CSV table of C-alpha atoms and ligand atoms in Angstrom, one decimal:
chain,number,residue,atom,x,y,z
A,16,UNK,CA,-80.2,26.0,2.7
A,17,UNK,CA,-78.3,27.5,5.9
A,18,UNK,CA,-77.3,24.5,6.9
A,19,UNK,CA,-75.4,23.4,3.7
A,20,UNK,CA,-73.6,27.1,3.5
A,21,UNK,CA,-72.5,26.4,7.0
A,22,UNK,CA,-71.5,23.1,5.9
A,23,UNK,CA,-69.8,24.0,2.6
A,24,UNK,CA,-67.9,27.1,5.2
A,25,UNK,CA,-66.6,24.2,7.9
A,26,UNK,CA,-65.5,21.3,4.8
A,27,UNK,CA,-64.0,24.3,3.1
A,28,UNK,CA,-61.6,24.5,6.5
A,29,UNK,CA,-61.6,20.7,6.8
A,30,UNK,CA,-58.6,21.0,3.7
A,31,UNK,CA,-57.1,17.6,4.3
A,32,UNK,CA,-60.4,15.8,4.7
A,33,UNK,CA,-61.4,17.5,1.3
A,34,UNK,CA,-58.3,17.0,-0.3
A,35,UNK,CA,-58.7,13.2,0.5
A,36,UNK,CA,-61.8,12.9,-1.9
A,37,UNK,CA,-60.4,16.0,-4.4
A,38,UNK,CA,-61.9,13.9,-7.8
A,39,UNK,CA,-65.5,13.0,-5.7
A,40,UNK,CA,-65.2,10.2,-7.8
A,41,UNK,CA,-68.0,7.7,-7.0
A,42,UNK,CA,-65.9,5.7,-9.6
A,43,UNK,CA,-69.0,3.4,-10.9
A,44,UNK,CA,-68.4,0.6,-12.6
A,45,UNK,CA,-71.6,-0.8,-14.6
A,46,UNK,CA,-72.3,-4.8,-14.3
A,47,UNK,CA,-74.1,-6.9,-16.0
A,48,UNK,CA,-76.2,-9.7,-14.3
A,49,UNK,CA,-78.5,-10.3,-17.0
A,50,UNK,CA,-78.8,-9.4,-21.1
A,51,UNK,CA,-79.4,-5.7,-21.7
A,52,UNK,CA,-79.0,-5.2,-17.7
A,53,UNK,CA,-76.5,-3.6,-15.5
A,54,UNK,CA,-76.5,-2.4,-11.9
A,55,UNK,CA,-73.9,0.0,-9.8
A,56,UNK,CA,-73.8,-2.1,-6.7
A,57,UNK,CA,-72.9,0.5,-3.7
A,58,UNK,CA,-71.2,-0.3,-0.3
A,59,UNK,CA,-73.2,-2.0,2.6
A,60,UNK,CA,-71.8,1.3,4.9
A,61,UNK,CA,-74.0,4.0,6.3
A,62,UNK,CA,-73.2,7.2,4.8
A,63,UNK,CA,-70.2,8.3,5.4
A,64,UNK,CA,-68.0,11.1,3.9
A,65,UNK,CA,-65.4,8.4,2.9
A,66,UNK,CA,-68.2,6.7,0.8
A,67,UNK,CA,-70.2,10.1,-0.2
A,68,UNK,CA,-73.6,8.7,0.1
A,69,UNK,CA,-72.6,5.8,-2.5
A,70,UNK,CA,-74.4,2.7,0.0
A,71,UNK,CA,-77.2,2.0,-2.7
A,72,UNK,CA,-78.0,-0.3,-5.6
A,73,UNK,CA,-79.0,1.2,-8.9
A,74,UNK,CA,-79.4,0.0,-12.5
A,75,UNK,CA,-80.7,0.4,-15.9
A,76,UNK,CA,-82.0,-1.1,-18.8
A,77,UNK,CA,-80.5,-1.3,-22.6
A,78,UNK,CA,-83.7,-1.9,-25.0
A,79,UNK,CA,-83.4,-1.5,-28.8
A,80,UNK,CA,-85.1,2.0,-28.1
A,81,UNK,CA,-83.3,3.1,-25.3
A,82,UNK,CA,-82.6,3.4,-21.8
A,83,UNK,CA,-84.5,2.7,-18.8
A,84,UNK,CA,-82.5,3.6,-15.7
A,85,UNK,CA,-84.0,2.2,-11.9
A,86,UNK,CA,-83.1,4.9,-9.4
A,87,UNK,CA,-81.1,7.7,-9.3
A,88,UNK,CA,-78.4,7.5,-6.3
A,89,UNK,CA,-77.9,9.9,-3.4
A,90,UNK,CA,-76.3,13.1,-5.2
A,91,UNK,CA,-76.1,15.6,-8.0
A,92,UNK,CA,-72.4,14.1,-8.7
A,93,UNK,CA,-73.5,10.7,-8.3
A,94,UNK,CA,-76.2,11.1,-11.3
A,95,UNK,CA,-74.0,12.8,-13.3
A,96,UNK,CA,-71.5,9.9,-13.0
A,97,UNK,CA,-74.2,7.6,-13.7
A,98,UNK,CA,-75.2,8.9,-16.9
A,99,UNK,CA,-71.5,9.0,-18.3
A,100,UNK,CA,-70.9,5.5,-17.0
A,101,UNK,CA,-74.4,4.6,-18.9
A,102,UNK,CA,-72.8,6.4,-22.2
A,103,UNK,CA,-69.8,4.1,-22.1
A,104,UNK,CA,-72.1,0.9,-22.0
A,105,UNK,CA,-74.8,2.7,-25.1
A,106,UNK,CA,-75.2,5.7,-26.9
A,107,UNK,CA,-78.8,5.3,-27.2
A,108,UNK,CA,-80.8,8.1,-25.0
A,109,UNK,CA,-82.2,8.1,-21.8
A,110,UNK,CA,-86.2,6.9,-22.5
A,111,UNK,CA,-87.5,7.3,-19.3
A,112,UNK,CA,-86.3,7.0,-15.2
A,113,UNK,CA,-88.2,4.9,-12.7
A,114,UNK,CA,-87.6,5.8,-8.8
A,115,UNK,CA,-88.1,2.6,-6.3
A,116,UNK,CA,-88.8,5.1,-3.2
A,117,UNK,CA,-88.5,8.4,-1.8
A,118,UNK,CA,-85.4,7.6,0.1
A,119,UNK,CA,-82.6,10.6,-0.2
A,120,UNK,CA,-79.7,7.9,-1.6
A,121,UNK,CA,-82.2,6.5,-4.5
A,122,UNK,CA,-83.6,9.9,-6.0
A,123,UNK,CA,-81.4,12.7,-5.4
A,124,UNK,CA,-79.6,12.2,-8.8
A,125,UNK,CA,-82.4,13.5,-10.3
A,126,UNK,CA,-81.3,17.0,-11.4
A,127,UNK,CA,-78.8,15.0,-13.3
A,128,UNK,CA,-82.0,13.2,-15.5
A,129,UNK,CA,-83.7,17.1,-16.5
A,130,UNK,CA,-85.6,16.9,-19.1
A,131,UNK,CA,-86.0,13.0,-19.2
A,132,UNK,CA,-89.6,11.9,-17.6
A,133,UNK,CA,-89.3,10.6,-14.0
A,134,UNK,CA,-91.6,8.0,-12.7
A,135,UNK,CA,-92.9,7.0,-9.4
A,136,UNK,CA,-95.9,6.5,-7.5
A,137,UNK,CA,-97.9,8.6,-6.5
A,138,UNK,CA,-96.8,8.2,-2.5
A,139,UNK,CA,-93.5,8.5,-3.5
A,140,UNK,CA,-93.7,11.7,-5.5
A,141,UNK,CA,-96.1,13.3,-2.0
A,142,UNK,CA,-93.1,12.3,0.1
A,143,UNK,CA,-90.3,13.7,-1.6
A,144,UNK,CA,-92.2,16.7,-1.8
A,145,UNK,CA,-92.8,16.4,2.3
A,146,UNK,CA,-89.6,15.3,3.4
A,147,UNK,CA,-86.8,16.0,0.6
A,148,UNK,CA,-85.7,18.9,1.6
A,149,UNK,CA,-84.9,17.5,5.1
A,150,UNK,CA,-83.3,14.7,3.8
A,151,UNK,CA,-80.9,16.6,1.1
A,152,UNK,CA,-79.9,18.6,4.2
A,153,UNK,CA,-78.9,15.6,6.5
A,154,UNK,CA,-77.3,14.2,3.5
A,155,UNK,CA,-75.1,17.2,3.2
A,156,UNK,CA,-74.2,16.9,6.5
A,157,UNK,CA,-73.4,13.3,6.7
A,158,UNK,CA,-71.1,12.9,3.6
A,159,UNK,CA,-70.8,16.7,2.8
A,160,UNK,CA,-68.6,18.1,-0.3
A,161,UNK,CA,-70.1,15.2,-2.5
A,162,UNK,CA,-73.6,16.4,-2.0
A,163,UNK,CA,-72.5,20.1,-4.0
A,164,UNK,CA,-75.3,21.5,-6.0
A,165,UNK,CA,-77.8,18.5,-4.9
A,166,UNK,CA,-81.4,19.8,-4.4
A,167,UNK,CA,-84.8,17.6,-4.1
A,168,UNK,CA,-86.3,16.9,-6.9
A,169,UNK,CA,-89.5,15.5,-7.5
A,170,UNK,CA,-90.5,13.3,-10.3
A,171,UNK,CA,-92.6,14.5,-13.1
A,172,UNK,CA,-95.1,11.2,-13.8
A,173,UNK,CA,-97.0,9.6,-11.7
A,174,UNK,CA,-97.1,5.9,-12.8
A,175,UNK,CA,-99.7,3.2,-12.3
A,176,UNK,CA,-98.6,-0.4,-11.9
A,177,UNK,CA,-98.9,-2.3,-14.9
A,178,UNK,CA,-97.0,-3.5,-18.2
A,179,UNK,CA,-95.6,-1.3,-20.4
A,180,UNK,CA,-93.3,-2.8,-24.0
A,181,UNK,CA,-90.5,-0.4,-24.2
A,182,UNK,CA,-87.8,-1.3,-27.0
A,183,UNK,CA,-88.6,-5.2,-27.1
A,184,UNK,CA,-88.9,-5.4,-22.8
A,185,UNK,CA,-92.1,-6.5,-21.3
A,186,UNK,CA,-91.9,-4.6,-18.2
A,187,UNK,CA,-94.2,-5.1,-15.2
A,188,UNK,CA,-94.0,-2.1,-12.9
A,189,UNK,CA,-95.2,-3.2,-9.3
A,190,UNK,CA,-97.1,-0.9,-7.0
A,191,UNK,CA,-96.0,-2.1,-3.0
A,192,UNK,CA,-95.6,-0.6,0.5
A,193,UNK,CA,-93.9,-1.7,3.9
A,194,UNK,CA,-90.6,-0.7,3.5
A,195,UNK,CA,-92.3,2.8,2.6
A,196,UNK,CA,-95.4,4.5,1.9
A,197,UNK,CA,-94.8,3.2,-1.8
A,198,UNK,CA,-92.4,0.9,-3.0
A,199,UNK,CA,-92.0,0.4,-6.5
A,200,UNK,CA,-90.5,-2.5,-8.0
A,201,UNK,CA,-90.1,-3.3,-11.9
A,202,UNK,CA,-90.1,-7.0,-13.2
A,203,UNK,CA,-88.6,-7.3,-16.4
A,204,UNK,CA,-90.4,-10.1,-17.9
A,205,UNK,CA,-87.7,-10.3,-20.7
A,206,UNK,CA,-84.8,-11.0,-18.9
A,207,UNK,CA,-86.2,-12.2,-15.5
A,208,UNK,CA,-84.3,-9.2,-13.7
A,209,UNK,CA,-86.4,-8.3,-10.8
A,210,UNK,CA,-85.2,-4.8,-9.5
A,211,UNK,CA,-86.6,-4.3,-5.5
A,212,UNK,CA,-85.7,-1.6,-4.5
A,213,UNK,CA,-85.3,-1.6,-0.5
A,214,UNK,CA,-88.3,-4.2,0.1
A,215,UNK,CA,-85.0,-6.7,-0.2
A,216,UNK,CA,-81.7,-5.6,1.6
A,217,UNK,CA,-79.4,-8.5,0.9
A,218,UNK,CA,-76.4,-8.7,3.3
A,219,UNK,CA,-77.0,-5.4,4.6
A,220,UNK,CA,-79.3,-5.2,7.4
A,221,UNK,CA,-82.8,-3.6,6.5
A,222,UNK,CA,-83.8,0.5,7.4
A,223,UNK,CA,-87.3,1.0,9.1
A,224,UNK,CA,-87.6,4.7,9.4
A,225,UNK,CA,-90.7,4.2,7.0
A,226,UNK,CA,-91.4,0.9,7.9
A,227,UNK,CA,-95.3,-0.9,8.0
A,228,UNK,CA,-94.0,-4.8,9.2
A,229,UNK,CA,-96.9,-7.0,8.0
A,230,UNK,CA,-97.7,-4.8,4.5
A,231,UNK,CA,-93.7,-5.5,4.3
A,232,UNK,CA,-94.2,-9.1,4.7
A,233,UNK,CA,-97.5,-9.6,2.3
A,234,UNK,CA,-95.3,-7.6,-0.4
A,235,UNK,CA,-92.3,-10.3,0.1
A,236,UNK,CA,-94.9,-12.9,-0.1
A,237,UNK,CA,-96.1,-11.3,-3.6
A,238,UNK,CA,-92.4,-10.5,-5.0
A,239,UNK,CA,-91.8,-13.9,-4.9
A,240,UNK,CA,-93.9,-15.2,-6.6
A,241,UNK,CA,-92.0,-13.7,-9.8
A,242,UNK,CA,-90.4,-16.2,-11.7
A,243,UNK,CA,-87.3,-13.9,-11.3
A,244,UNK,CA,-83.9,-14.9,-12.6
A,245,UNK,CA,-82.0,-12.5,-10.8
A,246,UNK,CA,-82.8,-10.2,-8.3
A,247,UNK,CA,-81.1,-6.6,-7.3
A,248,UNK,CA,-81.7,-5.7,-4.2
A,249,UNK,CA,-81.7,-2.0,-2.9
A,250,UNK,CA,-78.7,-3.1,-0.7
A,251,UNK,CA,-76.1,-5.3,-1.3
A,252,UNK,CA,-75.2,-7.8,-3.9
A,253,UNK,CA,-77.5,-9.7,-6.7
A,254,UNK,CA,-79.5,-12.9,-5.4
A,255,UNK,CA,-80.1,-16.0,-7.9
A,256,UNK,CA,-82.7,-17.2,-5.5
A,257,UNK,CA,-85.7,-16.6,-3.2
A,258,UNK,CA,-83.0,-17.4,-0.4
A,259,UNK,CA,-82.8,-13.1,0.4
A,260,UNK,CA,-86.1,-12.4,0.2
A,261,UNK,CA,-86.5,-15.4,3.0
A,262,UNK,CA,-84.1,-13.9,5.1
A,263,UNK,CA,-85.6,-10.0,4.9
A,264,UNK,CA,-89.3,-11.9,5.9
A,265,UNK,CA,-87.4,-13.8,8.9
A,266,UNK,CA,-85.8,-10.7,10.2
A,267,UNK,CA,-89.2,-8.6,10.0
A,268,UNK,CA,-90.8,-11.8,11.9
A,269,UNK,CA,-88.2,-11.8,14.9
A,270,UNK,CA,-89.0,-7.9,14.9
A,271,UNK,CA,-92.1,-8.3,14.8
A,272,UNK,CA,-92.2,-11.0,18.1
A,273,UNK,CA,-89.6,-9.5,19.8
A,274,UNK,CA,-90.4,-5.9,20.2
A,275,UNK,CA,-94.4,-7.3,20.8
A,276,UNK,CA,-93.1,-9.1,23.6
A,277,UNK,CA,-90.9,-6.6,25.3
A,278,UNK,CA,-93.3,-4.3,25.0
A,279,UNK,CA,-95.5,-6.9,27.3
A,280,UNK,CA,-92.7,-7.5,29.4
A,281,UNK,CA,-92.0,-3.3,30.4
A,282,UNK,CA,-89.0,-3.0,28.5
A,283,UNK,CA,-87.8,0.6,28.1
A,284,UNK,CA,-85.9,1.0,24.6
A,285,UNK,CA,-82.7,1.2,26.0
A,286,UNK,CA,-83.2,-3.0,27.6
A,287,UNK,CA,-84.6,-3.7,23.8
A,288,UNK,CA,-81.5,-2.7,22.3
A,289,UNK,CA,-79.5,-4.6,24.4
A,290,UNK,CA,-81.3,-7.7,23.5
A,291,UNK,CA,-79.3,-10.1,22.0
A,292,UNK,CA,-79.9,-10.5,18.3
A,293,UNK,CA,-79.6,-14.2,16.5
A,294,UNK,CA,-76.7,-15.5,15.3
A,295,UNK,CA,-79.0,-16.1,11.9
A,296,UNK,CA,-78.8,-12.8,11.2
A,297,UNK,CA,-75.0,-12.1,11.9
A,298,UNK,CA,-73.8,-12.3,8.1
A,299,UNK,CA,-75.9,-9.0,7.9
A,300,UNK,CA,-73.9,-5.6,7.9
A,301,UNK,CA,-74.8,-3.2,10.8
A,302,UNK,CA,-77.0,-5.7,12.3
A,303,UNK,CA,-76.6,-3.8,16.0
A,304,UNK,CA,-77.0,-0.2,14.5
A,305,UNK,CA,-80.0,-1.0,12.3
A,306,UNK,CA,-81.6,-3.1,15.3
A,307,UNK,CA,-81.0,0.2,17.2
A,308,UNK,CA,-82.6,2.0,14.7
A,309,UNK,CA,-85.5,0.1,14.3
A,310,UNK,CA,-86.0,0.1,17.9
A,311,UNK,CA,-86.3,4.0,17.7
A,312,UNK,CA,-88.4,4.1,15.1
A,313,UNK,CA,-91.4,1.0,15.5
A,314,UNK,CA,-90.8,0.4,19.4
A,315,UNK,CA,-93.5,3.5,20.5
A,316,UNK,CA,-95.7,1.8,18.5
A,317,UNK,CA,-96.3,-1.4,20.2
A,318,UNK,CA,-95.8,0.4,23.7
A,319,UNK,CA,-99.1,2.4,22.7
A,320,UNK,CA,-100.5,-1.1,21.4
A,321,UNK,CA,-100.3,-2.6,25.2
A,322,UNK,CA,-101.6,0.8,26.9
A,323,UNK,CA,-105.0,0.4,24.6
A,324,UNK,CA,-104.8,-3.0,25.5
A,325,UNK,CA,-104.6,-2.3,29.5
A,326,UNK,CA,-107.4,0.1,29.1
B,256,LIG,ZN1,-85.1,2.9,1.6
């Protein structure tokens, strides 16, 4: 909580900064990609204050009873925008919100959903009552003044995978991991609209910070065998095809290979991240910071793998 005051005190003195982003004005723009569905497709940026945290897909739902909404977005402002941008598409209420992961910039629009029942699973709820605090501080330091009045919030329902009917929508919730501890993604049987969360980043280079690489691949390897029609990826725009989820797998594989054999050859982090990424890839945004990333956050691992090994 410090930290924010502090924060709040030094944007408070940043006055042309703050005066730049005045209306905090994530200005979202509901789209439709297939009947009864829209998404707000956010930037393929890390967060930044000139984007206030707004780098994340999220979406909802229009059934004859009501709306379903898929993640919640990075901020109190955020999920406030997002339900008056809803209201302009239906006036039919809020049924129910399903979170994809614990993520900070895809739950912490949840004060803006009180009173409407949250779901996730049951991993995702135990991390964002681990680690949201933490994250809702970094956030307010990364993209500051936008972040006002945001706290962690957990959801209220746990939810088990399976079908539920919900105003005409057969809806298939799906209970994964390898991007996190629980990744949650929703198959509308209906429509064909496959929502991913962040087991698919589409143009946007994937985050690891939570990663497991092979449960990642045998999820991809189970998403698609959805006869999706259209497919919303955490990250980056809408996919018609299977050709995204190809590319995530790919890029996991050459991860995978790569750090497993510098870690055989001795390489110290630092000589992995200079390693020359391929040119396959390159049509990914921040292909050499998330690389770096990654490298921070999975290398230790397979350096401990080759100690057991050598004893
Ligand atoms: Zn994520």
């Amino acid at each position: 909580m410090m930290l924010r005051v502090i924060n709040a005190l030094l944007i408070s003195l940043c006055l042309p900064l703050a005066t730049l982003a005045a209306e905090f004005d994530y200005q979202l723009n509901p789209v439709k990609v297939v009947k009864d569905t829209y998404i707000f497709e956010g930037k393929t940026e890390d967060f930044t204050f000139g984007n206030g945290g707004n780098i994340v897909n999220t979406g909802f739902i229009v059934t004859s009873n009501g709306v379903v909404v898929i993640d919640t977005g990075p901020s109190l402002r955020y999920g406030e925008q997002m339900r008056k941008a809803i209201s302009n598409v239906t006036k039919k209420p809020i049924l129910r919100v399903y979170l994809t992961h614990h993520h900070p910039d895809h739950f912490l629009g949840n004060q803006a959903f009180k009173g409407i029942p949250i779901y996730a699973l049951g991993e995702t709820i135990t991390s964002i009552n681990n680690e949201g605090a933490g994250f809702t501080d970094n956030l307010y330091l990364m993209v500051g003044d936008w972040m006002r009045g945001t706290d962690s919030i957990a959801p209220t329902k746990t939810v088990e995978p399976g079908v539920v009917n919900l105003g005409g929508h057969k809806i298939e919730i799906l209970g994964f991991s390898g991007h996190t501890v629980g990744d949650l993604a929703i198959f509308d049987h209906t429509t064909g609209a496959l929502f991913s969360g962040d087991l698919i980043f589409h143009k946007r280079t994937l985050t690891t910070p939570h990663a497991n690489i092979s449960l990642w691949l045998e999820t991809i390897a189970a998403l698609k065998k959805k006869p999706f029609k259209v497919l919303i990826p955490g990250h980056g725009p809408k996919s018609l095809d299977k050709q995204a989820m190809d590319d995530v797998s790919d890029y996991l594989r050459w991860i995978d290979v790569t750090f497993k054999k510098a870690s055989e050859d001795g390489l110290s982090m630092t000589e992995l991240m200079a390693q020359p990424i391929p040119k396959q890839f390159s049509g990914n945004a921040l292909l050499k910071e998330e690389f770096s990333r990654s490298v921070t956050h999975l290398y230790a691992k397979y350096e401990q793998a080759v100690f057991k090994r050598a004893n």
